[in-house]
CSV table of C-alpha atoms and ligand atoms in Angstrom, one decimal:
chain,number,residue,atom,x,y,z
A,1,UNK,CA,14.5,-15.3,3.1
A,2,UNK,CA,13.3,-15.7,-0.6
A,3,UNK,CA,13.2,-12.1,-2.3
A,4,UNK,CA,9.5,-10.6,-2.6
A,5,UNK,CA,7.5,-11.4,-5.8
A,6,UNK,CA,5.7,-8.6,-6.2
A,7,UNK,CA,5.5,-4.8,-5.5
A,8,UNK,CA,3.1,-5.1,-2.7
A,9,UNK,CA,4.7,-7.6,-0.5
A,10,UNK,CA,4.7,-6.5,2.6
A,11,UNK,CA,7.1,-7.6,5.3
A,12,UNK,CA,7.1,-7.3,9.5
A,13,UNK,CA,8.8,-5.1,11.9
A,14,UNK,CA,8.9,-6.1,15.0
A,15,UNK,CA,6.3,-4.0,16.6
A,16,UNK,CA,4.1,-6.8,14.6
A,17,UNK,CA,2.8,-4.6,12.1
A,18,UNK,CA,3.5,-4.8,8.8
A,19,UNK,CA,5.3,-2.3,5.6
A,20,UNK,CA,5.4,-3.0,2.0
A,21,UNK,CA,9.0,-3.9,0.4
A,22,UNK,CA,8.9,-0.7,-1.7
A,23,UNK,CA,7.4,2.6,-1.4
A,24,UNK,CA,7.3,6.1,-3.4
A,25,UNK,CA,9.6,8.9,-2.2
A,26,UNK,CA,8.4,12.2,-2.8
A,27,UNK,CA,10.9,14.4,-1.4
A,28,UNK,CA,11.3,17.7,-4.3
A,29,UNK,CA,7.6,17.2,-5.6
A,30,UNK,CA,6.3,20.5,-4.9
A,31,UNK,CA,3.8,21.2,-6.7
A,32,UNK,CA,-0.1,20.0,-6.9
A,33,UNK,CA,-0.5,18.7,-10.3
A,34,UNK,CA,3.0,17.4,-10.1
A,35,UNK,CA,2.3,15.3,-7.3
A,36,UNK,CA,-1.3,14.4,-8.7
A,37,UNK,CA,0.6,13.0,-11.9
A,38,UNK,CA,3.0,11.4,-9.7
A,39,UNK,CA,1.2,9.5,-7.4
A,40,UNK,CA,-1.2,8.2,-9.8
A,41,UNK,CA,1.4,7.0,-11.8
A,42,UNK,CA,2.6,5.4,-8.5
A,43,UNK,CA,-0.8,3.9,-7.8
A,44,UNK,CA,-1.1,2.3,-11.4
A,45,UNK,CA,1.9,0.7,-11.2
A,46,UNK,CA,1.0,-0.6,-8.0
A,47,UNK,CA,2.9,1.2,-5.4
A,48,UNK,CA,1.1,1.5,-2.0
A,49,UNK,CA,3.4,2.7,0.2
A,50,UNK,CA,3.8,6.8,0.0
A,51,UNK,CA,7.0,8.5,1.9
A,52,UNK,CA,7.2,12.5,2.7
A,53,UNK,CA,8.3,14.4,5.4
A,54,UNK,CA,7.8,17.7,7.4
A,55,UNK,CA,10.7,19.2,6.4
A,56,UNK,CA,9.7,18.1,2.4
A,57,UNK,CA,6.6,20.8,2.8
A,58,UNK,CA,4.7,18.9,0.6
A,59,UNK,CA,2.1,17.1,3.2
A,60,UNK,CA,-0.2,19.9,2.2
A,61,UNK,CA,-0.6,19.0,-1.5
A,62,UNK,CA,0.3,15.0,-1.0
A,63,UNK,CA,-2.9,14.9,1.1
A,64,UNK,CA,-5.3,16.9,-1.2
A,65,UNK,CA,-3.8,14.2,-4.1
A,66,UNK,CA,-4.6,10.8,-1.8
A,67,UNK,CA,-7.7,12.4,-0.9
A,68,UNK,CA,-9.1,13.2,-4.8
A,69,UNK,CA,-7.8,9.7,-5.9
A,70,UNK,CA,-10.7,8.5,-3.7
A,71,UNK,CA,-8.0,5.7,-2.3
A,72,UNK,CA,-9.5,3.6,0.7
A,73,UNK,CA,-7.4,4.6,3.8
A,74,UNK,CA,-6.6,1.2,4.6
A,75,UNK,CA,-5.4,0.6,1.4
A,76,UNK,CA,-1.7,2.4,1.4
A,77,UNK,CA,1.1,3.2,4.2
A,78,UNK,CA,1.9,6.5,4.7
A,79,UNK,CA,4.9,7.3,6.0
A,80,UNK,CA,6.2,10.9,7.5
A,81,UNK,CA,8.9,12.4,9.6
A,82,UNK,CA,9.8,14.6,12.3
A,83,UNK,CA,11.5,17.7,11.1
A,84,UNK,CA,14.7,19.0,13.2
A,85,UNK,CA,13.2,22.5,14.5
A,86,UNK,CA,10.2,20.6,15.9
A,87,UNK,CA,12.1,18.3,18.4
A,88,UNK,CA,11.7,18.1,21.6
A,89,UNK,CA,8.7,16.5,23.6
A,90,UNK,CA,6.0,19.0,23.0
A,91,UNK,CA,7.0,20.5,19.7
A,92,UNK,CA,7.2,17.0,18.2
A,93,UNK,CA,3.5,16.2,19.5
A,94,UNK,CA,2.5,19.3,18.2
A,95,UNK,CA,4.0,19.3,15.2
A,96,UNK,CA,2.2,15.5,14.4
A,97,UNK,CA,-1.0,17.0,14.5
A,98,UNK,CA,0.0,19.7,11.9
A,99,UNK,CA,1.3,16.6,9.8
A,100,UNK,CA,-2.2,14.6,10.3
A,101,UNK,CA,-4.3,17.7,9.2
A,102,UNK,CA,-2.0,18.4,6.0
A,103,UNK,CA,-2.3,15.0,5.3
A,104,UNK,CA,-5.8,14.8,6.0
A,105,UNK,CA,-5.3,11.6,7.7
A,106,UNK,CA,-6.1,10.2,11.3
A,107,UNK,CA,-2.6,8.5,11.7
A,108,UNK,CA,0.1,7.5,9.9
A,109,UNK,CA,1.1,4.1,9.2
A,110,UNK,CA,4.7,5.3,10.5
A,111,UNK,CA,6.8,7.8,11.7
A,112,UNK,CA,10.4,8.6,11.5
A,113,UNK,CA,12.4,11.3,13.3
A,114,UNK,CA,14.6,12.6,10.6
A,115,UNK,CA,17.7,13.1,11.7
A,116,UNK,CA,19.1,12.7,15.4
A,117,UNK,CA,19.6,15.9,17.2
A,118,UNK,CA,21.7,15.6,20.0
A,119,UNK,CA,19.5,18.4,22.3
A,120,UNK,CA,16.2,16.8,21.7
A,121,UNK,CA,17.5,13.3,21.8
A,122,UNK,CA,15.4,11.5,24.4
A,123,UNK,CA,12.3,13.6,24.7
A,124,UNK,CA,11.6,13.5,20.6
A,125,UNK,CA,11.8,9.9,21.0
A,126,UNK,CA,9.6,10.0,24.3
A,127,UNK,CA,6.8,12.0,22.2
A,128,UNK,CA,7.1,8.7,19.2
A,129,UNK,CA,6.3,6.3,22.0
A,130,UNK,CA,3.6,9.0,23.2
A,131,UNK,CA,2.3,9.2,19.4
A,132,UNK,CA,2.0,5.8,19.1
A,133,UNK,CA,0.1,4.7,22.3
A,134,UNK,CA,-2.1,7.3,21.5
A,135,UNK,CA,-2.9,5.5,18.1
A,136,UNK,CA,-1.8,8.5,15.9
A,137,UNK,CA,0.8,6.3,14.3
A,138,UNK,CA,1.2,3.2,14.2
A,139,UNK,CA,5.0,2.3,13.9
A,140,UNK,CA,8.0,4.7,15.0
A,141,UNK,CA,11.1,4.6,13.9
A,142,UNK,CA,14.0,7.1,12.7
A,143,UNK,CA,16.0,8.1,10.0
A,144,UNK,CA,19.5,8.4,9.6
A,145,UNK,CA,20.6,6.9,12.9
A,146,UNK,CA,24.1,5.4,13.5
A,147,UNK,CA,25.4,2.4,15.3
A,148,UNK,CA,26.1,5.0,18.5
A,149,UNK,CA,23.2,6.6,17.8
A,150,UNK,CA,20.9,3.8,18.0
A,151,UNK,CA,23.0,2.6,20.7
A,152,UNK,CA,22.5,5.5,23.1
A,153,UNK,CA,18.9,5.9,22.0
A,154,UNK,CA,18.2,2.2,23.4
A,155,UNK,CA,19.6,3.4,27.1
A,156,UNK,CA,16.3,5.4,27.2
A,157,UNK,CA,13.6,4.1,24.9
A,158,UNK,CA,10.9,1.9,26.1
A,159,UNK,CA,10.4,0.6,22.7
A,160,UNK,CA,13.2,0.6,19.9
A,161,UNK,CA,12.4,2.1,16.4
A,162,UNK,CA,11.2,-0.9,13.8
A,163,UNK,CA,12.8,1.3,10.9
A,164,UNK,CA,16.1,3.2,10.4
A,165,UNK,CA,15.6,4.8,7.2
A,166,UNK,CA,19.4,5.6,5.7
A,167,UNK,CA,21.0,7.2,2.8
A,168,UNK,CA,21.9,3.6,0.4
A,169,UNK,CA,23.1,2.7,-2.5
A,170,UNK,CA,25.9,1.1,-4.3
A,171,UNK,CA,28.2,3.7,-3.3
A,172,UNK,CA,27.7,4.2,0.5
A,173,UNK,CA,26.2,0.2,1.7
A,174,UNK,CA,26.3,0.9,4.8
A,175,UNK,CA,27.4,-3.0,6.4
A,176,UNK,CA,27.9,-2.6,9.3
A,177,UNK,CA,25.1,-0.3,9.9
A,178,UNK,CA,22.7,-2.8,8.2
A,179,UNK,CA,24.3,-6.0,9.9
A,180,UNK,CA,23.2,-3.8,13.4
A,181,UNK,CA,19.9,-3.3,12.0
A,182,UNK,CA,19.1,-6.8,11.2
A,183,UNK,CA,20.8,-7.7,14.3
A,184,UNK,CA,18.3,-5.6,16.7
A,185,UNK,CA,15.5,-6.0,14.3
A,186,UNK,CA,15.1,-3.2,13.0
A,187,UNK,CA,14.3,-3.1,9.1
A,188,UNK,CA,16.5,-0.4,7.2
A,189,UNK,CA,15.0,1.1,4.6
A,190,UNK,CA,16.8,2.8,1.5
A,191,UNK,CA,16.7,6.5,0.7
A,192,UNK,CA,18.3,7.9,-2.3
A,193,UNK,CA,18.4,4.2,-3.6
A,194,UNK,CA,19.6,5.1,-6.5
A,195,UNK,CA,22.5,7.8,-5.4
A,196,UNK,CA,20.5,10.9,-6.9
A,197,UNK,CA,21.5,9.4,-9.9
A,198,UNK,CA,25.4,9.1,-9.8
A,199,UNK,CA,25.3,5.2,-9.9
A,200,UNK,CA,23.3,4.9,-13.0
A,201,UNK,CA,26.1,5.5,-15.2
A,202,UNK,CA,28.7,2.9,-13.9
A,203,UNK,CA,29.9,0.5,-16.4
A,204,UNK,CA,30.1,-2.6,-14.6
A,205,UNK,CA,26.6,-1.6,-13.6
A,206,UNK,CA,25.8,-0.9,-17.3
A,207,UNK,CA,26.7,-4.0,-18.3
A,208,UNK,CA,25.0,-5.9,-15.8
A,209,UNK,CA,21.6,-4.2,-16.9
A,210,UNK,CA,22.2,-5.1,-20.5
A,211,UNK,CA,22.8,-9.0,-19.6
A,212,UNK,CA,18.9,-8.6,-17.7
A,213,UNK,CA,17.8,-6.5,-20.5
A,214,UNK,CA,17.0,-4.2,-17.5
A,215,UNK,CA,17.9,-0.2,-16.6
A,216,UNK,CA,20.8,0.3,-14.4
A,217,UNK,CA,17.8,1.9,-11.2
A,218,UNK,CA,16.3,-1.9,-11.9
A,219,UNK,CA,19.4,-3.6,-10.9
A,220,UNK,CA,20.3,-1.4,-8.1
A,221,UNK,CA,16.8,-1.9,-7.2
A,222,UNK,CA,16.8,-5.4,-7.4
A,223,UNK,CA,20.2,-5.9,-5.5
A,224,UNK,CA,18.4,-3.4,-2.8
A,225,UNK,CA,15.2,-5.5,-2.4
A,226,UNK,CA,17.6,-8.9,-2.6
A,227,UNK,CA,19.5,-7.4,0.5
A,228,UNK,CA,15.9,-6.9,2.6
A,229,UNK,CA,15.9,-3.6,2.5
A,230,UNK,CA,12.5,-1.4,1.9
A,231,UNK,CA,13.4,0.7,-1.0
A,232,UNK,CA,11.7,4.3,-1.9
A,233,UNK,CA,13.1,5.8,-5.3
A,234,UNK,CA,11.7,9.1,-6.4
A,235,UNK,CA,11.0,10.1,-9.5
A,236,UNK,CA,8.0,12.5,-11.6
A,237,UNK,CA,8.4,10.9,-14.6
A,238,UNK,CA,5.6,8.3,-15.5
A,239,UNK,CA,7.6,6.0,-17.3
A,240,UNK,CA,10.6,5.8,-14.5
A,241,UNK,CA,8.1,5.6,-11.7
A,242,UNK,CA,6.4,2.4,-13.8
A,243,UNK,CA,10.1,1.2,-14.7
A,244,UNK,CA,11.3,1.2,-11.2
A,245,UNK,CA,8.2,-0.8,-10.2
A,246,UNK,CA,9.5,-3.2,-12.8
A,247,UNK,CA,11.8,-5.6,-10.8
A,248,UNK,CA,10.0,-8.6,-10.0
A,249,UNK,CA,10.6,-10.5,-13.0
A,250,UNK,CA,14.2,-11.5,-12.7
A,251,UNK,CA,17.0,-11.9,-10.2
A,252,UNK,CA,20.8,-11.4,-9.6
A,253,UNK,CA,22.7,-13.9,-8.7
A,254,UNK,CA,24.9,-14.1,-5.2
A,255,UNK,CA,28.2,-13.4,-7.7
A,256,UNK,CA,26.1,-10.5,-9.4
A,257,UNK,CA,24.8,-9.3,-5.6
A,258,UNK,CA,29.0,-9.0,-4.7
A,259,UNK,CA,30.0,-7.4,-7.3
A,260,UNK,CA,27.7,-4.2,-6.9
A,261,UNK,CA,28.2,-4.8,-2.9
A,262,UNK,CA,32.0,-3.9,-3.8
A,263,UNK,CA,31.1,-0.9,-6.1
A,264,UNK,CA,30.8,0.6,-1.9
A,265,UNK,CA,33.2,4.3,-1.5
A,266,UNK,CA,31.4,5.3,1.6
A,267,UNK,CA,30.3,8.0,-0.5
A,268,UNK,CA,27.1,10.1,0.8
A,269,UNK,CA,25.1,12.3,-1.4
A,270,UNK,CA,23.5,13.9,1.5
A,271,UNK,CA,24.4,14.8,4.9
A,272,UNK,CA,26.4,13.1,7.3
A,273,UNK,CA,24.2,12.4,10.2
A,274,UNK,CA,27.4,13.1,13.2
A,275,UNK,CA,27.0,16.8,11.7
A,276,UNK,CA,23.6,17.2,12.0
A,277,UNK,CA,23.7,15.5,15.3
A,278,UNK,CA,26.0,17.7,16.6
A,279,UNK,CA,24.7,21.0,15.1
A,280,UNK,CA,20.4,20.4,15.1
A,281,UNK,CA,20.1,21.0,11.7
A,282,UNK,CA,21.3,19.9,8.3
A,283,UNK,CA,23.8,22.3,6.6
B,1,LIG,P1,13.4,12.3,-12.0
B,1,LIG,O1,12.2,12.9,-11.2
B,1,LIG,O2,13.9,13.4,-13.0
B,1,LIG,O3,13.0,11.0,-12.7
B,1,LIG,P2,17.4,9.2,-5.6
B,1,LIG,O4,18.5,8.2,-5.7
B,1,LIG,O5,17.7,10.3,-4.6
B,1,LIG,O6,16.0,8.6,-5.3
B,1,LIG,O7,17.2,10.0,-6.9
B,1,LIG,C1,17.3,9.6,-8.1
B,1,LIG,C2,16.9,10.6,-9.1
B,1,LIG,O8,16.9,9.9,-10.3
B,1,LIG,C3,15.4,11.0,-9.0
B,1,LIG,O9,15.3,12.3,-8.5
B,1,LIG,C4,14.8,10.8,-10.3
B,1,LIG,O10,14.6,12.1,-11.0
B,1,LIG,C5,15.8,10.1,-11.1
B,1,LIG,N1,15.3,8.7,-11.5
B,1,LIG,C6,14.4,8.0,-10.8
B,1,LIG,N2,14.2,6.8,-11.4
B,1,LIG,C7,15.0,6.8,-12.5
B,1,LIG,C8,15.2,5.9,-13.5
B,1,LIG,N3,14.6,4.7,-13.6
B,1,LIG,N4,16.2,6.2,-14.5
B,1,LIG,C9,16.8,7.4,-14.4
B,1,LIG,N5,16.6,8.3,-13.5
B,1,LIG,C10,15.7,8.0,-12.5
């Protein structure tokens, strides 16, 4: 596949609908004017894809800011995801409608359980399928699935997610994961794409950006988009949030793509997903 061209490509899952190549994360923005400043800056720089969370509690002042920007509806993909405490059949559907009102929405474009929880396993994901023939969202998928995860999820399911959205970046690459993904169709999309910030500093990387007259986040961006992966970065400033949108003008080559593929140490930032699994909430 030739890489996208511009921020608002979209691509399609398998469900037939279809999700822009790169979206905003908002994960830490808690505050109203910070997120008003945020996501207009997004806007203008042409992102339409917008990513929270339950467990992010910040639904209640991203809605309030989509809402005053006037923005049509139609016009952006929202994404949000069920929290850990809320799984289960009931509490999940529950828990959606909270998430609709905060957002002052009447769906979302997709929704992602979180993390897997081993208690709630099957019946979370029998309230996705529920959500979505009910036309409250329009996509479901999860979030920091595994290989087994996925795996055992599809012995149940009556439709498989179209997303898995995992922790990636050039330190934790996630192959084999991704090689799944692609396999079952399922897009994988990139949180903390730039490794809360611990890549930006590597000197092969450093040197790379200088040859592109880029930032290190725009080549680890780029090599994320190259790969087919959605990516979300994060960020309050104007300037990175306009900077990260930046990446459409140039491309690595298949030598530059390996070398930051073999920058991989399996090394998370966040959570490992088994724990969570095992335990029903992060730690
Ligand atoms: P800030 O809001 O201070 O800009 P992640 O990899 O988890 O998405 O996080 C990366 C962190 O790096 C963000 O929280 C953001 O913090 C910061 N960041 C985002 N874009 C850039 C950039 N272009 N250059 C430097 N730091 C960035």
């Amino acid at each position: 596949m030739t890489p996208p061209t511009k921020i608002t490509d979209t691509l399609k899952l398998a469900d037939g609908n279809r999700m822009p190549v790169m979206g905003f994360g908002t994960y830490k923005i808690g505050d109203q004017e910070t997120m008003n400043q945020s996501i207009d800056a997004a806007w203008n720089a042409g992102y339409r894809m917008f990513d929270t969370a339950m467990l992010y509690r910040n639904e209640d002042i991203l809605g309030p800011t989509l809402h005053q920007l006037g923005l049509p509806r139609e016009g952006f993909f929202l994404t949000s995801k069920v929290a850990e405490v809320v799984q289960g059949y009931d509490r999940t559907m529950k828990a959606v409608e909270g998430s609709l009102k905060r957002l002052q929405t009447d769906y979302l474009d997709l929704l992602l359980v979180h993390w897997p929880v081993r208690e709630h396993f099957f019946d979370t994901w029998k309230a996705m399928e529920q959500l979505k023939a009910d036309g409250k969202v329009k996509s479901i998928g999860v979030s920091n699935y595994t290989i087994a995860h996925l795996e055992l999820l599809a012995t149940q399911a009556k439709e498989m997610p179209v997303v898995n959205q995992v922790e990636y970046h050039p330190y934790l690459n996630q192959q084999a994961l991704f090689d799944y993904d692609q396999e079952k169709k399922i897009v994988t999309e990139a949180w903390s794409p730039l490794g809360r910030r611990v890549v930006l500093d590597n000197p092969m990387l450093t040197k790379m950006a200088k040859h592109h007259n880029k930032s290190v986040a725009q080549i680890v961006l780029r090599w994320e988009l190259q790969h087919e992966l959605v990516t979300i970065p994060k960020s309050t400033h104007p300037d990175r949030i306009k900077e990260n949108a930046d990446i459409f003008d140039f491309d690595l080559d298949i030598d530059e793509m390996t070398m930051i593929d073999i920058l991989n140490k399996n090394e998370r930032t966040g959570n490992e997903p088994e724990i969570v699994y095992e335990t029903g909430k992060q730690y």
